PDB file of C-alpha atoms in Angstrom:
ATOM      1  CA  PRO A  82     150.369   2.741-108.005  1.00  0.00           C
ATOM      2  CA  GLY A  83     147.630   2.773-110.599  1.00  0.00           C
ATOM      3  CA  GLN A  84     149.115  -0.188-112.454  1.00  0.00           C
ATOM      4  CA  ASP A  85     147.462  -3.597-112.229  1.00  0.00           C
ATOM      5  CA  LEU A  86     150.542  -5.561-113.315  1.00  0.00           C
ATOM      6  CA  PHE A  87     153.193  -7.462-111.366  1.00  0.00           C
ATOM      7  CA  ASN A  88     156.869  -6.870-111.904  1.00  0.00           C
ATOM      8  CA  GLY A  89     158.410 -10.124-113.181  1.00  0.00           C
ATOM      9  CA  ALA A  90     161.800  -9.194-111.768  1.00  0.00           C
ATOM     10  CA  SER A  91     160.429  -9.378-108.225  1.00  0.00           C
ATOM     11  CA  ALA A  92     158.363 -12.581-108.622  1.00  0.00           C
ATOM     12  CA  LEU A  93     159.526 -15.419-106.398  1.00  0.00           C
ATOM     13  CA  LEU A  94     159.321 -19.195-106.604  1.00  0.00           C
ATOM     14  CA  ARG A  95     159.292 -21.288-103.421  1.00  0.00           C
ATOM     15  CA  SER A  96     160.702 -24.780-103.701  1.00  0.00           C
ATOM     16  CA  GLY A  97     160.029 -26.951-100.650  1.00  0.00           C
ATOM     17  CA  ASP A  98     161.689 -25.424 -97.603  1.00  0.00           C
ATOM     18  CA  LYS A  99     164.302 -23.568 -99.646  1.00  0.00           C
ATOM     19  CA  GLU A 100     164.579 -19.812 -99.647  1.00  0.00           C
ATOM     20  CA  PRO A 101     162.692 -17.925-102.378  1.00  0.00           C
ATOM     21  CA  ALA A 102     164.598 -17.606-105.629  1.00  0.00           C
ATOM     22  CA  PRO A 103     163.953 -15.405-108.671  1.00  0.00           C
ATOM     23  CA  VAL A 104     161.942 -17.046-111.424  1.00  0.00           C
ATOM     24  CA  SER A 105     163.503 -17.071-114.879  1.00  0.00           C
ATOM     25  CA  GLY A 106     161.532 -16.991-118.105  1.00  0.00           C
ATOM     26  CA  LEU A 107     158.887 -14.495-116.988  1.00  0.00           C
ATOM     27  CA  PRO A 108     158.000 -11.442-119.043  1.00  0.00           C
ATOM     28  CA  ALA A 109     158.954  -8.101-117.519  1.00  0.00           C
ATOM     29  CA  LYS A 110     155.309  -7.389-116.567  1.00  0.00           C
ATOM     30  CA  PHE A 111     152.396  -9.778-116.131  1.00  0.00           C
ATOM     31  CA  TYR A 112     148.836  -9.978-114.784  1.00  0.00           C
ATOM     32  CA  THR A 113     148.578 -13.455-113.372  1.00  0.00           C
ATOM     33  CA  LEU A 114     150.938 -16.163-112.163  1.00  0.00           C
ATOM     34  CA  GLY A 115     149.980 -19.828-111.748  1.00  0.00           C
ATOM     35  CA  ARG A 116     152.114 -22.793-110.669  1.00  0.00           C
ATOM     36  CA  ALA A 117     151.526 -26.549-110.439  1.00  0.00           C
ATOM     37  CA  ARG A 118     153.462 -29.796-110.487  1.00  0.00           C
ATOM     38  CA  ALA A 119     152.429 -32.140-113.260  1.00  0.00           C
ATOM     39  CA  PRO A 120     151.089 -35.415-111.796  1.00  0.00           C
ATOM     40  CA  SER A 121     153.503 -38.343-111.961  1.00  0.00           C
ATOM     41  CA  ALA A 122     153.632 -41.860-110.566  1.00  0.00           C
ATOM     42  CA  GLN A 123     157.367 -41.330-109.979  1.00  0.00           C
ATOM     43  CA  GLY A 124     156.802 -38.078-108.062  1.00  0.00           C
ATOM     44  CA  MET A 125     159.497 -36.198-110.010  1.00  0.00           C
ATOM     45  CA  ALA A 126     157.319 -34.480-112.609  1.00  0.00           C
ATOM     46  CA  PRO A 127     158.134 -30.934-113.722  1.00  0.00           C
ATOM     47  CA  VAL A 128     156.734 -27.880-111.994  1.00  0.00           C
ATOM     48  CA  TYR A 129     155.027 -25.714-114.579  1.00  0.00           C
ATOM     49  CA  GLN A 130     154.627 -22.009-114.095  1.00  0.00           C
ATOM     50  CA  ALA A 131     152.299 -19.892-116.234  1.00  0.00           C
ATOM     51  CA  VAL A 132     151.905 -16.158-116.621  1.00  0.00           C
ATOM     52  CA  VAL A 133     149.516 -13.989-118.610  1.00  0.00           C
ATOM     53  CA  ASP A 134     151.160 -10.849-119.946  1.00  0.00           C
ATOM     54  CA  PRO A 135     149.424  -7.530-120.726  1.00  0.00           C
ATOM     55  CA  ALA A 136     148.911  -8.561-124.380  1.00  0.00           C
ATOM     56  CA  GLY A 137     146.821 -11.569-123.263  1.00  0.00           C
ATOM     57  CA  ASP A 138     149.482 -14.147-124.064  1.00  0.00           C
ATOM     58  CA  LEU A 139     149.853 -17.088-121.701  1.00  0.00           C
ATOM     59  CA  ARG A 140     153.402 -18.399-121.347  1.00  0.00           C
ATOM     60  CA  LEU A 141     153.984 -21.729-119.673  1.00  0.00           C
ATOM     61  CA  VAL A 142     157.530 -22.336-118.434  1.00  0.00           C
ATOM     62  CA  ASP A 143     159.372 -25.014-116.501  1.00  0.00           C
ATOM     63  CA  PRO A 144     161.370 -22.906-114.014  1.00  0.00           C
ATOM     64  CA  THR A 145     163.767 -25.786-113.370  1.00  0.00           C
ATOM     65  CA  ALA A 146     164.752 -26.060-117.059  1.00  0.00           C
ATOM     66  CA  ALA A 147     168.147 -24.831-118.181  1.00  0.00           C
ATOM     67  CA  HIS A 148     166.608 -22.438-120.724  1.00  0.00           C
ATOM     68  CA  ALA A 149     164.128 -19.652-120.035  1.00  0.00           C
ATOM     69  CA  ALA A 150     162.066 -20.029-123.220  1.00  0.00           C
ATOM     70  CA  PRO A 151     158.362 -20.808-122.744  1.00  0.00           C
ATOM     71  CA  VAL A 152     157.425 -24.468-123.082  1.00  0.00           C
ATOM     72  CA  LEU A 153     153.964 -23.558-124.386  1.00  0.00           C
ATOM     73  CA  THR A 154     152.172 -20.359-125.392  1.00  0.00           C
ATOM     74  CA  LEU A 155     148.521 -19.446-125.917  1.00  0.00           C
ATOM     75  CA  LYS A 156     147.119 -16.157-127.237  1.00  0.00           C
ATOM     76  CA  GLY A 157     143.865 -14.386-126.318  1.00  0.00           C
ATOM     77  CA  VAL A 158     143.789 -15.234-122.613  1.00  0.00           C
ATOM     78  CA  GLY A 159     142.137 -13.200-119.860  1.00  0.00           C
ATOM     79  CA  VAL A 160     143.590 -12.324-116.480  1.00  0.00           C
ATOM     80  CA  ALA A 161     142.500 -15.408-114.495  1.00  0.00           C
ATOM     81  CA  LEU A 162     144.246 -18.749-114.957  1.00  0.00           C
ATOM     82  CA  HIS A 163     144.616 -21.986-113.025  1.00  0.00           C
ATOM     83  CA  LEU A 164     146.725 -25.142-113.447  1.00  0.00           C
ATOM     84  CA  VAL A 165     145.422 -28.435-111.993  1.00  0.00           C
ATOM     85  CA  ASP A 166     144.793 -32.082-112.918  1.00  0.00           C
ATOM     86  CA  LEU A 167     140.988 -31.861-112.643  1.00  0.00           C
ATOM     87  CA  THR A 168     140.343 -35.219-114.276  1.00  0.00           C
ATOM     88  CA  ASP A 169     142.961 -37.163-112.249  1.00  0.00           C
ATOM     89  CA  ASP A 170     144.369 -38.653-115.454  1.00  0.00           C
ATOM     90  CA  GLY A 171     147.996 -37.589-114.992  1.00  0.00           C
ATOM     91  CA  SER A 172     147.800 -34.521-117.269  1.00  0.00           C
ATOM     92  CA  LEU A 173     147.512 -30.911-116.147  1.00  0.00           C
ATOM     93  CA  GLU A 174     144.556 -28.861-117.284  1.00  0.00           C
ATOM     94  CA  VAL A 175     145.149 -25.178-118.018  1.00  0.00           C
ATOM     95  CA  ILE A 176     142.007 -23.187-117.193  1.00  0.00           C
ATOM     96  CA  THR A 177     141.865 -19.698-118.665  1.00  0.00           C
ATOM     97  CA  THR A 178     139.358 -16.904-119.064  1.00  0.00           C
ATOM     98  CA  GLY A 179     138.571 -14.990-122.250  1.00  0.00           C
ATOM     99  CA  GLY A 180     140.728 -12.141-123.415  1.00  0.00           C
ATOM    100  CA  GLY A 181     138.048  -9.865-124.820  1.00  0.00           C
ATOM    101  CA  GLY A 182     138.618  -6.989-122.415  1.00  0.00           C
ATOM    102  CA  PRO A 183     136.142  -4.725-120.598  1.00  0.00           C
ATOM    103  CA  GLY A 184     132.564  -4.815-121.830  1.00  0.00           C
ATOM    104  CA  VAL A 185     132.959  -8.182-123.580  1.00  0.00           C
ATOM    105  CA  GLU A 186     131.351 -11.278-122.087  1.00  0.00           C
ATOM    106  CA  ASP A 187     133.952 -13.351-120.253  1.00  0.00           C
ATOM    107  CA  LEU A 188     134.218 -17.109-120.686  1.00  0.00           C
ATOM    108  CA  LEU A 189     136.121 -20.093-119.346  1.00  0.00           C
ATOM    109  CA  ARG A 190     138.252 -22.444-121.437  1.00  0.00           C
ATOM    110  CA  ILE A 191     139.945 -25.683-120.445  1.00  0.00           C
ATOM    111  CA  HIS A 192     143.045 -26.926-122.289  1.00  0.00           C
ATOM    112  CA  ARG A 193     145.257 -29.889-121.391  1.00  0.00           C
ATOM    113  CA  ILE A 194     149.038 -30.322-121.384  1.00  0.00           C
ATOM    114  CA  LYS A 195     149.596 -33.677-123.052  1.00  0.00           C
ATOM    115  CA  GLY A 196     152.972 -34.901-124.294  1.00  0.00           C
ATOM    116  CA  GLY A 197     154.502 -31.461-123.792  1.00  0.00           C
ATOM    117  CA  LYS A 198     151.872 -29.816-126.017  1.00  0.00           C
ATOM    118  CA  LEU A 199     148.798 -27.762-125.264  1.00  0.00           C
ATOM    119  CA  THR A 200     145.588 -29.224-126.718  1.00  0.00           C
ATOM    120  CA  GLY A 201     142.887 -27.132-128.316  1.00  0.00           C
ATOM    121  CA  PRO A 202     140.093 -26.193-125.923  1.00  0.00           C
ATOM    122  CA  LEU A 203     138.582 -29.333-124.374  1.00  0.00           C
ATOM    123  CA  TRP A 204     135.681 -27.231-123.146  1.00  0.00           C
ATOM    124  CA  SER A 205     134.575 -23.640-123.459  1.00  0.00           C
ATOM    125  CA  SER A 206     131.716 -21.960-121.641  1.00  0.00           C
ATOM    126  CA  ALA A 207     129.110 -19.713-123.160  1.00  0.00           C
ATOM    127  CA  GLY A 208     129.450 -15.989-122.433  1.00  0.00           C
ATOM    128  CA  LEU A 209     129.255 -15.183-118.720  1.00  0.00           C
ATOM    129  CA  PRO A 210     127.350 -12.246-117.175  1.00  0.00           C
ATOM    130  CA  GLY A 211     130.471 -10.588-115.796  1.00  0.00           C
ATOM    131  CA  ALA A 212     134.213 -11.054-115.405  1.00  0.00           C
ATOM    132  CA  ILE A 213     136.008 -14.019-113.843  1.00  0.00           C
ATOM    133  CA  THR A 214     138.391 -12.575-111.258  1.00  0.00           C
ATOM    134  CA  ALA A 215     139.786 -15.757-109.678  1.00  0.00           C
ATOM    135  CA  LEU A 216     139.904 -19.526-110.188  1.00  0.00           C
ATOM    136  CA  GLY A 217     140.511 -22.351-107.729  1.00  0.00           C
ATOM    137  CA  HIS A 218     139.719 -26.000-107.119  1.00  0.00           C
ATOM    138  CA  GLY A 219     138.893 -28.496-104.383  1.00  0.00           C
ATOM    139  CA  ASP A 220     136.747 -31.482-103.505  1.00  0.00           C
ATOM    140  CA  LEU A 221     133.830 -29.383-102.305  1.00  0.00           C
ATOM    141  CA  ASP A 222     131.235 -32.135-102.002  1.00  0.00           C
ATOM    142  CA  GLY A 223     133.440 -34.928-100.623  1.00  0.00           C
ATOM    143  CA  ASP A 224     132.971 -37.254-103.604  1.00  0.00           C
ATOM    144  CA  GLY A 225     136.717 -37.656-104.238  1.00  0.00           C
ATOM    145  CA  LYS A 226     136.615 -35.566-107.445  1.00  0.00           C
ATOM    146  CA  LEU A 227     137.873 -32.026-107.843  1.00  0.00           C
ATOM    147  CA  GLU A 228     135.502 -29.196-108.677  1.00  0.00           C
ATOM    148  CA  LEU A 229     136.584 -25.970-110.356  1.00  0.00           C
ATOM    149  CA  VAL A 230     135.507 -22.767-108.590  1.00  0.00           C
ATOM    150  CA  ALA A 231     135.301 -19.407-110.362  1.00  0.00           C
ATOM    151  CA  ALA A 232     134.690 -16.007-108.764  1.00  0.00           C
ATOM    152  CA  LEU A 233     132.500 -13.878-111.018  1.00  0.00           C
ATOM    153  CA  ALA A 234     132.220 -10.104-110.648  1.00  0.00           C
ATOM    154  CA  ASN A 235     128.831  -9.370-112.193  1.00  0.00           C
ATOM    155  CA  ARG A 236     127.832  -6.197-114.016  1.00  0.00           C
ATOM    156  CA  ALA A 237     125.650  -5.017-111.128  1.00  0.00           C
ATOM    157  CA  GLY A 238     128.731  -4.708-108.914  1.00  0.00           C
ATOM    158  CA  GLY A 239     128.117  -7.922-106.983  1.00  0.00           C
ATOM    159  CA  ALA A 240     130.094 -11.130-106.851  1.00  0.00           C
ATOM    160  CA  GLN A 241     129.182 -14.791-106.953  1.00  0.00           C
ATOM    161  CA  LEU A 242     130.976 -18.131-106.907  1.00  0.00           C
ATOM    162  CA  MET A 243     130.400 -20.630-109.668  1.00  0.00           C
ATOM    163  CA  VAL A 244     131.168 -24.313-109.079  1.00  0.00           C
ATOM    164  CA  LEU A 245     131.839 -26.425-112.162  1.00  0.00           C
ATOM    165  CA  ARG A 246     131.734 -30.186-111.769  1.00  0.00           C
TER     166      ARG A 246
END
């Protein structure tokens, strides 16, 4: 109560029809959890899992790996994150928000996982008039391409959805 963090010890990973199993490699407390399978022609690509801890550090782990150390890390991340292959090029994009905290304009950044490394920002938005609270994706207009959707809590207390193509 009164704490907006998840307990990493109780986080669960579902794998197909198997029973939930504890996830290794997570920090003790975290804000956000994201999970996605990297695209692969062979269909056996790794499942990446990302968390943002209270210090604003993103940790990307492969929960199926033998070690629990993060595969990739990124500092200065906000509470919303999303993992998806938006460009359909076989590489996952890591979409994050800014880590400026309350009262600072939020922003969106897109990085890519390429060759086991995280690229510098491929794209970064200008300051936004509120805080991004959630991210998602889908083919919203039926053109066969994924759009990124962001929920923005504006300063007036309202909310709006932003669609990025």
